[in-house]
Amino acid sequence: YYQLSQLEGKVIVIAFLFTRCPDVCPIVSANLEFISEQLGDVYGNEVAILTITVDPWTDNNSVMNEYAESRSLDWPHLTGTVEELEPVWKNFEVGLETYDSDIDGDGVADGFDVCPDTPEEEEVDGDGCGLDTQQSEDSDVQVKHHPLLTYWVDHTTGTIIVDKNMNQRVWWEDTLWNPDLVMEDILYLVNE
């Protein structure tokens, strides 16, 4: 078992993601990689980074390791059972919902489907909108067809920074990440 307490005395940057995520999660991983590079020797000595899955049904140890290795990410990517992860999600106020239906059969789970009335068999973009019938010719949307396995995951996206005393101090919404300001927050906590 991985215990957060083994990092006491370090500033900890925690991100919640899942490996099948088509949009924000890969950006979060890239942002964390940038932060780790910018920190230099401070990373590892005074700052730790952790990634924790919100999809333990798919993200087992080998999937998480493959995700990290394929992106050359050198920090722990943690998973576990739903029973082990639920208290962690609750502690960090991670909202999580799964969807297991695809009423129009376009391969985009209903909770994510912006255009739920897509004609059957029509090619769709990442939002579930038909490329032929539901977009103008001026659209710059590219095809991002993500097959519906048996479910899809929706979660709140935030990167959390915990201080040396294990107190959650900063929460950055992943879509509003500003690497310079995140770095400033981390270094402020390191120097406290």
mmCIF file with all atom_site columns, C-alpha atoms in Angstrom:
data_model
loop_
_atom_site.group_PDB
_atom_site.id
_atom_site.type_symbol
_atom_site.label_atom_id
_atom_site.label_alt_id
_atom_site.label_comp_id
_atom_site.label_asym_id
_atom_site.label_entity_id
_atom_site.label_seq_id
_atom_site.pdbx_PDB_ins_code
_atom_site.Cartn_x
_atom_site.Cartn_y
_atom_site.Cartn_z
_atom_site.occupancy
_atom_site.B_iso_or_equiv
_atom_site.pdbx_formal_charge
_atom_site.auth_seq_id
_atom_site.auth_comp_id
_atom_site.auth_asym_id
_atom_site.auth_atom_id
_atom_site.pdbx_PDB_model_num
ATOM 1   C CA . TYR A 1 1   ? 0.000   0.000  0.000   1.00 0.00 ? 1   TYR A CA 1
ATOM 2   C CA . TYR A 1 2   ? 1.109   3.516  -0.777  1.00 0.00 ? 2   TYR A CA 1
ATOM 3   C CA . GLN A 1 3   ? 0.674   5.878  2.141   1.00 0.00 ? 3   GLN A CA 1
ATOM 4   C CA . LEU A 1 4   ? 0.640   9.632  1.759   1.00 0.00 ? 4   LEU A CA 1
ATOM 5   C CA . SER A 1 5   ? 2.221   9.882  5.205   1.00 0.00 ? 5   SER A CA 1
ATOM 6   C CA . GLN A 1 6   ? 5.509   8.583  3.791   1.00 0.00 ? 6   GLN A CA 1
ATOM 7   C CA . LEU A 1 7   ? 5.796   11.940 2.000   1.00 0.00 ? 7   LEU A CA 1
ATOM 8   C CA . GLU A 1 8   ? 5.326   14.038 5.139   1.00 0.00 ? 8   GLU A CA 1
ATOM 9   C CA . GLY A 1 9   ? 7.777   16.935 5.093   1.00 0.00 ? 9   GLY A CA 1
ATOM 10  C CA . LYS A 1 10  ? 7.416   17.375 1.329   1.00 0.00 ? 10  LYS A CA 1
ATOM 11  C CA . VAL A 1 11  ? 5.021   19.487 -0.688  1.00 0.00 ? 11  VAL A CA 1
ATOM 12  C CA . ILE A 1 12  ? 2.805   17.050 -2.615  1.00 0.00 ? 12  ILE A CA 1
ATOM 13  C CA . VAL A 1 13  ? 1.111   17.790 -5.936  1.00 0.00 ? 13  VAL A CA 1
ATOM 14  C CA . ILE A 1 14  ? -1.797  15.406 -6.538  1.00 0.00 ? 14  ILE A CA 1
ATOM 15  C CA . ALA A 1 15  ? -3.776  14.952 -9.739  1.00 0.00 ? 15  ALA A CA 1
ATOM 16  C CA . PHE A 1 16  ? -6.761  12.700 -10.329 1.00 0.00 ? 16  PHE A CA 1
ATOM 17  C CA . LEU A 1 17  ? -7.198  11.281 -13.838 1.00 0.00 ? 17  LEU A CA 1
ATOM 18  C CA . PHE A 1 18  ? -7.986  8.183  -15.835 1.00 0.00 ? 18  PHE A CA 1
ATOM 19  C CA . THR A 1 19  ? -5.975  6.673  -18.659 1.00 0.00 ? 19  THR A CA 1
ATOM 20  C CA . ARG A 1 20  ? -8.850  6.544  -21.184 1.00 0.00 ? 20  ARG A CA 1
ATOM 21  C CA . CYS A 1 21  ? -9.541  10.261 -20.709 1.00 0.00 ? 21  CYS A CA 1
ATOM 22  C CA . PRO A 1 22  ? -9.716  11.927 -24.124 1.00 0.00 ? 22  PRO A CA 1
ATOM 23  C CA . ASP A 1 23  ? -9.259  15.552 -23.156 1.00 0.00 ? 23  ASP A CA 1
ATOM 24  C CA . VAL A 1 24  ? -8.060  17.176 -19.919 1.00 0.00 ? 24  VAL A CA 1
ATOM 25  C CA . CYS A 1 25  ? -6.146  14.309 -18.272 1.00 0.00 ? 25  CYS A CA 1
ATOM 26  C CA . PRO A 1 26  ? -3.311  14.124 -20.848 1.00 0.00 ? 26  PRO A CA 1
ATOM 27  C CA . ILE A 1 27  ? -2.925  17.904 -20.543 1.00 0.00 ? 27  ILE A CA 1
ATOM 28  C CA . VAL A 1 28  ? -2.715  17.605 -16.757 1.00 0.00 ? 28  VAL A CA 1
ATOM 29  C CA . SER A 1 29  ? 0.006   14.965 -17.132 1.00 0.00 ? 29  SER A CA 1
ATOM 30  C CA . ALA A 1 30  ? 1.956   17.242 -19.488 1.00 0.00 ? 30  ALA A CA 1
ATOM 31  C CA . ASN A 1 31  ? 1.566   20.154 -17.058 1.00 0.00 ? 31  ASN A CA 1
ATOM 32  C CA . LEU A 1 32  ? 2.880   18.025 -14.200 1.00 0.00 ? 32  LEU A CA 1
ATOM 33  C CA . GLU A 1 33  ? 5.824   16.923 -16.317 1.00 0.00 ? 33  GLU A CA 1
ATOM 34  C CA . PHE A 1 34  ? 6.599   20.593 -17.046 1.00 0.00 ? 34  PHE A CA 1
ATOM 35  C CA . ILE A 1 35  ? 6.433   21.388 -13.318 1.00 0.00 ? 35  ILE A CA 1
ATOM 36  C CA . SER A 1 36  ? 8.743   18.480 -12.446 1.00 0.00 ? 36  SER A CA 1
ATOM 37  C CA . GLU A 1 37  ? 11.288  19.686 -15.010 1.00 0.00 ? 37  GLU A CA 1
ATOM 38  C CA . GLN A 1 38  ? 11.096  23.311 -13.860 1.00 0.00 ? 38  GLN A CA 1
ATOM 39  C CA . LEU A 1 39  ? 11.609  22.349 -10.212 1.00 0.00 ? 39  LEU A CA 1
ATOM 40  C CA . GLY A 1 40  ? 15.000  20.790 -10.922 1.00 0.00 ? 40  GLY A CA 1
ATOM 41  C CA . ASP A 1 41  ? 16.568  19.310 -7.767  1.00 0.00 ? 41  ASP A CA 1
ATOM 42  C CA . VAL A 1 42  ? 13.653  20.517 -5.643  1.00 0.00 ? 42  VAL A CA 1
ATOM 43  C CA . TYR A 1 43  ? 11.519  17.834 -7.344  1.00 0.00 ? 43  TYR A CA 1
ATOM 44  C CA . GLY A 1 44  ? 11.996  14.587 -5.489  1.00 0.00 ? 44  GLY A CA 1
ATOM 45  C CA . ASN A 1 45  ? 13.797  16.191 -2.562  1.00 0.00 ? 45  ASN A CA 1
ATOM 46  C CA . GLU A 1 46  ? 11.209  18.714 -1.392  1.00 0.00 ? 46  GLU A CA 1
ATOM 47  C CA . VAL A 1 47  ? 8.299   18.172 -3.785  1.00 0.00 ? 47  VAL A CA 1
ATOM 48  C CA . ALA A 1 48  ? 6.524   14.954 -4.739  1.00 0.00 ? 48  ALA A CA 1
ATOM 49  C CA . ILE A 1 49  ? 3.961   14.408 -7.486  1.00 0.00 ? 49  ILE A CA 1
ATOM 50  C CA . LEU A 1 50  ? 1.252   11.746 -7.422  1.00 0.00 ? 50  LEU A CA 1
ATOM 51  C CA . THR A 1 51  ? -1.392  10.745 -9.916  1.00 0.00 ? 51  THR A CA 1
ATOM 52  C CA . ILE A 1 52  ? -4.399  8.810  -8.634  1.00 0.00 ? 52  ILE A CA 1
ATOM 53  C CA . THR A 1 53  ? -6.926  7.146  -10.920 1.00 0.00 ? 53  THR A CA 1
ATOM 54  C CA . VAL A 1 54  ? -10.655 7.808  -10.889 1.00 0.00 ? 54  VAL A CA 1
ATOM 55  C CA . ASP A 1 55  ? -11.217 4.667  -12.988 1.00 0.00 ? 55  ASP A CA 1
ATOM 56  C CA . PRO A 1 56  ? -10.030 1.632  -11.012 1.00 0.00 ? 56  PRO A CA 1
ATOM 57  C CA . TRP A 1 57  ? -12.275 -0.617 -13.128 1.00 0.00 ? 57  TRP A CA 1
ATOM 58  C CA . THR A 1 58  ? -9.859  -0.183 -16.068 1.00 0.00 ? 58  THR A CA 1
ATOM 59  C CA . ASP A 1 59  ? -6.752  1.428  -14.584 1.00 0.00 ? 59  ASP A CA 1
ATOM 60  C CA . ASN A 1 60  ? -5.018  -1.477 -12.896 1.00 0.00 ? 60  ASN A CA 1
ATOM 61  C CA . ASN A 1 61  ? -1.302  -1.357 -12.010 1.00 0.00 ? 61  ASN A CA 1
ATOM 62  C CA . SER A 1 62  ? -0.084  -2.408 -15.444 1.00 0.00 ? 62  SER A CA 1
ATOM 63  C CA . VAL A 1 63  ? -2.346  0.087  -17.253 1.00 0.00 ? 63  VAL A CA 1
ATOM 64  C CA . MET A 1 64  ? -1.210  2.921  -14.968 1.00 0.00 ? 64  MET A CA 1
ATOM 65  C CA . ASN A 1 65  ? 2.448   1.932  -15.392 1.00 0.00 ? 65  ASN A CA 1
ATOM 66  C CA . GLU A 1 66  ? 2.072   1.778  -19.176 1.00 0.00 ? 66  GLU A CA 1
ATOM 67  C CA . TYR A 1 67  ? 0.404   5.217  -19.171 1.00 0.00 ? 67  TYR A CA 1
ATOM 68  C CA . ALA A 1 68  ? 3.272   6.698  -17.139 1.00 0.00 ? 68  ALA A CA 1
ATOM 69  C CA . GLU A 1 69  ? 6.022   4.963  -19.118 1.00 0.00 ? 69  GLU A CA 1
ATOM 70  C CA . SER A 1 70  ? 4.567   5.912  -22.511 1.00 0.00 ? 70  SER A CA 1
ATOM 71  C CA . ARG A 1 71  ? 4.731   9.574  -21.452 1.00 0.00 ? 71  ARG A CA 1
ATOM 72  C CA . SER A 1 72  ? 8.068   9.293  -19.577 1.00 0.00 ? 72  SER A CA 1
ATOM 73  C CA . LEU A 1 73  ? 6.420   10.339 -16.301 1.00 0.00 ? 73  LEU A CA 1
ATOM 74  C CA . ASP A 1 74  ? 8.547   9.338  -13.331 1.00 0.00 ? 74  ASP A CA 1
ATOM 75  C CA . TRP A 1 75  ? 6.177   9.815  -10.391 1.00 0.00 ? 75  TRP A CA 1
ATOM 76  C CA . PRO A 1 76  ? 3.790   7.243  -8.886  1.00 0.00 ? 76  PRO A CA 1
ATOM 77  C CA . HIS A 1 77  ? 0.540   6.601  -10.743 1.00 0.00 ? 77  HIS A CA 1
ATOM 78  C CA . LEU A 1 78  ? -1.678  4.970  -8.150  1.00 0.00 ? 78  LEU A CA 1
ATOM 79  C CA . THR A 1 79  ? -4.689  2.706  -8.371  1.00 0.00 ? 79  THR A CA 1
ATOM 80  C CA . GLY A 1 80  ? -6.534  0.312  -6.112  1.00 0.00 ? 80  GLY A CA 1
ATOM 81  C CA . THR A 1 81  ? -9.954  -1.126 -5.549  1.00 0.00 ? 81  THR A CA 1
ATOM 82  C CA . VAL A 1 82  ? -13.029 1.080  -5.497  1.00 0.00 ? 82  VAL A CA 1
ATOM 83  C CA . GLU A 1 83  ? -13.243 0.422  -1.762  1.00 0.00 ? 83  GLU A CA 1
ATOM 84  C CA . GLU A 1 84  ? -9.650  1.637  -1.276  1.00 0.00 ? 84  GLU A CA 1
ATOM 85  C CA . LEU A 1 85  ? -10.031 4.694  -3.501  1.00 0.00 ? 85  LEU A CA 1
ATOM 86  C CA . GLU A 1 86  ? -13.452 5.968  -2.406  1.00 0.00 ? 86  GLU A CA 1
ATOM 87  C CA . PRO A 1 87  ? -12.127 7.391  0.907   1.00 0.00 ? 87  PRO A CA 1
ATOM 88  C CA . VAL A 1 88  ? -9.282  9.084  -0.993  1.00 0.00 ? 88  VAL A CA 1
ATOM 89  C CA . TRP A 1 89  ? -11.699 10.640 -3.496  1.00 0.00 ? 89  TRP A CA 1
ATOM 90  C CA . LYS A 1 90  ? -13.931 11.754 -0.638  1.00 0.00 ? 90  LYS A CA 1
ATOM 91  C CA . ASN A 1 91  ? -11.009 13.233 1.323   1.00 0.00 ? 91  ASN A CA 1
ATOM 92  C CA . PHE A 1 92  ? -9.970  15.341 -1.674  1.00 0.00 ? 92  PHE A CA 1
ATOM 93  C CA . GLU A 1 93  ? -13.573 16.085 -2.704  1.00 0.00 ? 93  GLU A CA 1
ATOM 94  C CA . VAL A 1 94  ? -13.253 14.435 -6.097  1.00 0.00 ? 94  VAL A CA 1
ATOM 95  C CA . GLY A 1 95  ? -16.670 14.256 -7.716  1.00 0.00 ? 95  GLY A CA 1
ATOM 96  C CA . LEU A 1 96  ? -17.091 11.130 -9.781  1.00 0.00 ? 96  LEU A CA 1
ATOM 97  C CA . GLU A 1 97  ? -19.868 9.757  -11.941 1.00 0.00 ? 97  GLU A CA 1
ATOM 98  C CA . THR A 1 98  ? -19.944 6.895  -14.410 1.00 0.00 ? 98  THR A CA 1
ATOM 99  C CA . TYR A 1 99  ? -22.218 6.514  -17.412 1.00 0.00 ? 99  TYR A CA 1
ATOM 100 C CA . ASP A 1 100 ? -23.022 3.164  -18.930 1.00 0.00 ? 100 ASP A CA 1
ATOM 101 C CA . SER A 1 101 ? -25.498 3.995  -21.665 1.00 0.00 ? 101 SER A CA 1
ATOM 102 C CA . ASP A 1 102 ? -25.250 5.173  -25.249 1.00 0.00 ? 102 ASP A CA 1
ATOM 103 C CA . ILE A 1 103 ? -28.856 5.571  -26.367 1.00 0.00 ? 103 ILE A CA 1
ATOM 104 C CA . ASP A 1 104 ? -28.086 6.750  -29.913 1.00 0.00 ? 104 ASP A CA 1
ATOM 105 C CA . GLY A 1 105 ? -25.296 4.193  -30.412 1.00 0.00 ? 105 GLY A CA 1
ATOM 106 C CA . ASP A 1 106 ? -22.707 6.721  -31.567 1.00 0.00 ? 106 ASP A CA 1
ATOM 107 C CA . GLY A 1 107 ? -19.970 5.510  -29.216 1.00 0.00 ? 107 GLY A CA 1
ATOM 108 C CA . VAL A 1 108 ? -20.162 8.538  -26.899 1.00 0.00 ? 108 VAL A CA 1
ATOM 109 C CA . ALA A 1 109 ? -21.675 7.852  -23.464 1.00 0.00 ? 109 ALA A CA 1
ATOM 110 C CA . ASP A 1 110 ? -24.880 9.765  -22.818 1.00 0.00 ? 110 ASP A CA 1
ATOM 111 C CA . GLY A 1 111 ? -23.420 11.917 -20.043 1.00 0.00 ? 111 GLY A CA 1
ATOM 112 C CA . PHE A 1 112 ? -20.889 13.308 -22.517 1.00 0.00 ? 112 PHE A CA 1
ATOM 113 C CA . ASP A 1 113 ? -23.021 13.346 -25.641 1.00 0.00 ? 113 ASP A CA 1
ATOM 114 C CA . VAL A 1 114 ? -23.700 16.959 -26.660 1.00 0.00 ? 114 VAL A CA 1
ATOM 115 C CA . CYS A 1 115 ? -25.819 15.767 -29.594 1.00 0.00 ? 115 CYS A CA 1
ATOM 116 C CA . PRO A 1 116 ? -27.815 12.775 -28.309 1.00 0.00 ? 116 PRO A CA 1
ATOM 117 C CA . ASP A 1 117 ? -29.907 12.485 -31.482 1.00 0.00 ? 117 ASP A CA 1
ATOM 118 C CA . THR A 1 118 ? -27.061 11.611 -33.849 1.00 0.00 ? 118 THR A CA 1
ATOM 119 C CA . PRO A 1 119 ? -28.290 9.357  -36.664 1.00 0.00 ? 119 PRO A CA 1
ATOM 120 C CA . GLU A 1 120 ? -27.184 5.747  -36.290 1.00 0.00 ? 120 GLU A CA 1
ATOM 121 C CA . GLU A 1 121 ? -23.918 4.789  -37.989 1.00 0.00 ? 121 GLU A CA 1
ATOM 122 C CA . GLU A 1 122 ? -22.926 8.431  -38.598 1.00 0.00 ? 122 GLU A CA 1
ATOM 123 C CA . GLU A 1 123 ? -19.318 9.287  -37.811 1.00 0.00 ? 123 GLU A CA 1
ATOM 124 C CA . VAL A 1 124 ? -19.113 11.593 -34.772 1.00 0.00 ? 124 VAL A CA 1
ATOM 125 C CA . ASP A 1 125 ? -16.728 14.037 -33.164 1.00 0.00 ? 125 ASP A CA 1
ATOM 126 C CA . GLY A 1 126 ? -15.548 13.788 -29.535 1.00 0.00 ? 126 GLY A CA 1
ATOM 127 C CA . ASP A 1 127 ? -18.771 15.402 -28.327 1.00 0.00 ? 127 ASP A CA 1
ATOM 128 C CA . GLY A 1 128 ? -21.008 12.863 -30.055 1.00 0.00 ? 128 GLY A CA 1
ATOM 129 C CA . CYS A 1 129 ? -22.136 15.278 -32.784 1.00 0.00 ? 129 CYS A CA 1
ATOM 130 C CA . GLY A 1 130 ? -22.607 13.852 -36.258 1.00 0.00 ? 130 GLY A CA 1
ATOM 131 C CA . LEU A 1 131 ? -19.982 15.078 -38.707 1.00 0.00 ? 131 LEU A CA 1
ATOM 132 C CA . ASP A 1 132 ? -22.457 15.155 -41.584 1.00 0.00 ? 132 ASP A CA 1
ATOM 133 C CA . THR A 1 133 ? -25.730 16.308 -40.041 1.00 0.00 ? 133 THR A CA 1
ATOM 134 C CA . GLN A 1 134 ? -24.868 18.270 -36.905 1.00 0.00 ? 134 GLN A CA 1
ATOM 135 C CA . GLN A 1 135 ? -21.965 20.532 -37.876 1.00 0.00 ? 135 GLN A CA 1
ATOM 136 C CA . SER A 1 136 ? -21.564 23.366 -40.288 1.00 0.00 ? 136 SER A CA 1
ATOM 137 C CA . GLU A 1 137 ? -18.989 23.250 -43.057 1.00 0.00 ? 137 GLU A CA 1
ATOM 138 C CA . ASP A 1 138 ? -17.073 25.930 -41.160 1.00 0.00 ? 138 ASP A CA 1
ATOM 139 C CA . SER A 1 139 ? -16.581 23.659 -38.154 1.00 0.00 ? 139 SER A CA 1
ATOM 140 C CA . ASP A 1 140 ? -12.968 23.012 -37.232 1.00 0.00 ? 140 ASP A CA 1
ATOM 141 C CA . VAL A 1 141 ? -13.849 19.999 -35.076 1.00 0.00 ? 141 VAL A CA 1
ATOM 142 C CA . GLN A 1 142 ? -11.711 16.976 -35.802 1.00 0.00 ? 142 GLN A CA 1
ATOM 143 C CA . VAL A 1 143 ? -12.926 13.425 -35.432 1.00 0.00 ? 143 VAL A CA 1
ATOM 144 C CA . LYS A 1 144 ? -12.187 12.005 -31.992 1.00 0.00 ? 144 LYS A CA 1
ATOM 145 C CA . HIS A 1 145 ? -14.248 8.842  -31.911 1.00 0.00 ? 145 HIS A CA 1
ATOM 146 C CA . HIS A 1 146 ? -13.900 7.164  -28.517 1.00 0.00 ? 146 HIS A CA 1
ATOM 147 C CA . PRO A 1 147 ? -15.506 3.751  -28.318 1.00 0.00 ? 147 PRO A CA 1
ATOM 148 C CA . LEU A 1 148 ? -17.844 3.195  -25.413 1.00 0.00 ? 148 LEU A CA 1
ATOM 149 C CA . LEU A 1 149 ? -16.444 0.210  -23.570 1.00 0.00 ? 149 LEU A CA 1
ATOM 150 C CA . THR A 1 150 ? -19.121 -0.528 -21.019 1.00 0.00 ? 150 THR A CA 1
ATOM 151 C CA . TYR A 1 151 ? -19.008 2.815  -19.230 1.00 0.00 ? 151 TYR A CA 1
ATOM 152 C CA . TRP A 1 152 ? -17.426 6.272  -19.256 1.00 0.00 ? 152 TRP A CA 1
ATOM 153 C CA . VAL A 1 153 ? -16.121 8.341  -16.346 1.00 0.00 ? 153 VAL A CA 1
ATOM 154 C CA . ASP A 1 154 ? -16.854 11.969 -15.527 1.00 0.00 ? 154 ASP A CA 1
ATOM 155 C CA . HIS A 1 155 ? -14.948 13.583 -12.665 1.00 0.00 ? 155 HIS A CA 1
ATOM 156 C CA . THR A 1 156 ? -14.119 16.954 -11.250 1.00 0.00 ? 156 THR A CA 1
ATOM 157 C CA . THR A 1 157 ? -10.756 18.031 -12.516 1.00 0.00 ? 157 THR A CA 1
ATOM 158 C CA . GLY A 1 158 ? -8.434  19.692 -10.100 1.00 0.00 ? 158 GLY A CA 1
ATOM 159 C CA . THR A 1 159 ? -4.815  19.512 -9.085  1.00 0.00 ? 159 THR A CA 1
ATOM 160 C CA . ILE A 1 160 ? -4.292  19.644 -5.348  1.00 0.00 ? 160 ILE A CA 1
ATOM 161 C CA . ILE A 1 161 ? -1.215  20.902 -3.537  1.00 0.00 ? 161 ILE A CA 1
ATOM 162 C CA . VAL A 1 162 ? -0.630  19.597 -0.007  1.00 0.00 ? 162 VAL A CA 1
ATOM 163 C CA . ASP A 1 163 ? 1.844   21.335 2.311   1.00 0.00 ? 163 ASP A CA 1
ATOM 164 C CA . LYS A 1 164 ? 4.676   19.728 4.317   1.00 0.00 ? 164 LYS A CA 1
ATOM 165 C CA . ASN A 1 165 ? 2.320   19.197 7.266   1.00 0.00 ? 165 ASN A CA 1
ATOM 166 C CA . MET A 1 166 ? -0.142  17.223 5.114   1.00 0.00 ? 166 MET A CA 1
ATOM 167 C CA . ASN A 1 167 ? -2.701  20.028 4.861   1.00 0.00 ? 167 ASN A CA 1
ATOM 168 C CA . GLN A 1 168 ? -4.508  20.585 1.573   1.00 0.00 ? 168 GLN A CA 1
ATOM 169 C CA . ARG A 1 169 ? -3.642  24.182 0.743   1.00 0.00 ? 169 ARG A CA 1
ATOM 170 C CA . VAL A 1 170 ? -4.219  24.805 -2.974  1.00 0.00 ? 170 VAL A CA 1
ATOM 171 C CA . TRP A 1 171 ? -6.710  23.522 -5.531  1.00 0.00 ? 171 TRP A CA 1
ATOM 172 C CA . TRP A 1 172 ? -6.168  24.381 -9.200  1.00 0.00 ? 172 TRP A CA 1
ATOM 173 C CA . GLU A 1 173 ? -9.004  23.692 -11.610 1.00 0.00 ? 173 GLU A CA 1
ATOM 174 C CA . ASP A 1 174 ? -7.316  21.744 -14.384 1.00 0.00 ? 174 ASP A CA 1
ATOM 175 C CA . THR A 1 175 ? -8.857  23.841 -17.139 1.00 0.00 ? 175 THR A CA 1
ATOM 176 C CA . LEU A 1 176 ? -7.502  27.038 -15.527 1.00 0.00 ? 176 LEU A CA 1
ATOM 177 C CA . TRP A 1 177 ? -3.956  25.818 -14.904 1.00 0.00 ? 177 TRP A CA 1
ATOM 178 C CA . ASN A 1 178 ? -1.307  28.500 -15.173 1.00 0.00 ? 178 ASN A CA 1
ATOM 179 C CA . PRO A 1 179 ? 2.085   26.755 -14.876 1.00 0.00 ? 179 PRO A CA 1
ATOM 180 C CA . ASP A 1 180 ? 3.847   29.893 -13.627 1.00 0.00 ? 180 ASP A CA 1
ATOM 181 C CA . LEU A 1 181 ? 1.284   30.433 -10.867 1.00 0.00 ? 181 LEU A CA 1
ATOM 182 C CA . VAL A 1 182 ? 1.214   26.740 -9.942  1.00 0.00 ? 182 VAL A CA 1
ATOM 183 C CA . MET A 1 183 ? 5.002   26.865 -9.679  1.00 0.00 ? 183 MET A CA 1
ATOM 184 C CA . GLU A 1 184 ? 4.725   29.977 -7.517  1.00 0.00 ? 184 GLU A CA 1
ATOM 185 C CA . ASP A 1 185 ? 2.296   28.174 -5.187  1.00 0.00 ? 185 ASP A CA 1
ATOM 186 C CA . ILE A 1 186 ? 4.571   25.136 -4.919  1.00 0.00 ? 186 ILE A CA 1
ATOM 187 C CA . LEU A 1 187 ? 7.685   27.190 -4.180  1.00 0.00 ? 187 LEU A CA 1
ATOM 188 C CA . TYR A 1 188 ? 5.803   29.297 -1.630  1.00 0.00 ? 188 TYR A CA 1
ATOM 189 C CA . LEU A 1 189 ? 4.881   26.120 0.256   1.00 0.00 ? 189 LEU A CA 1
ATOM 190 C CA . VAL A 1 190 ? 8.412   24.710 -0.074  1.00 0.00 ? 190 VAL A CA 1
ATOM 191 C CA . ASN A 1 191 ? 9.842   27.875 1.497   1.00 0.00 ? 191 ASN A CA 1
ATOM 192 C CA . GLU A 1 192 ? 7.295   28.090 4.322   1.00 0.00 ? 192 GLU A CA 1
#
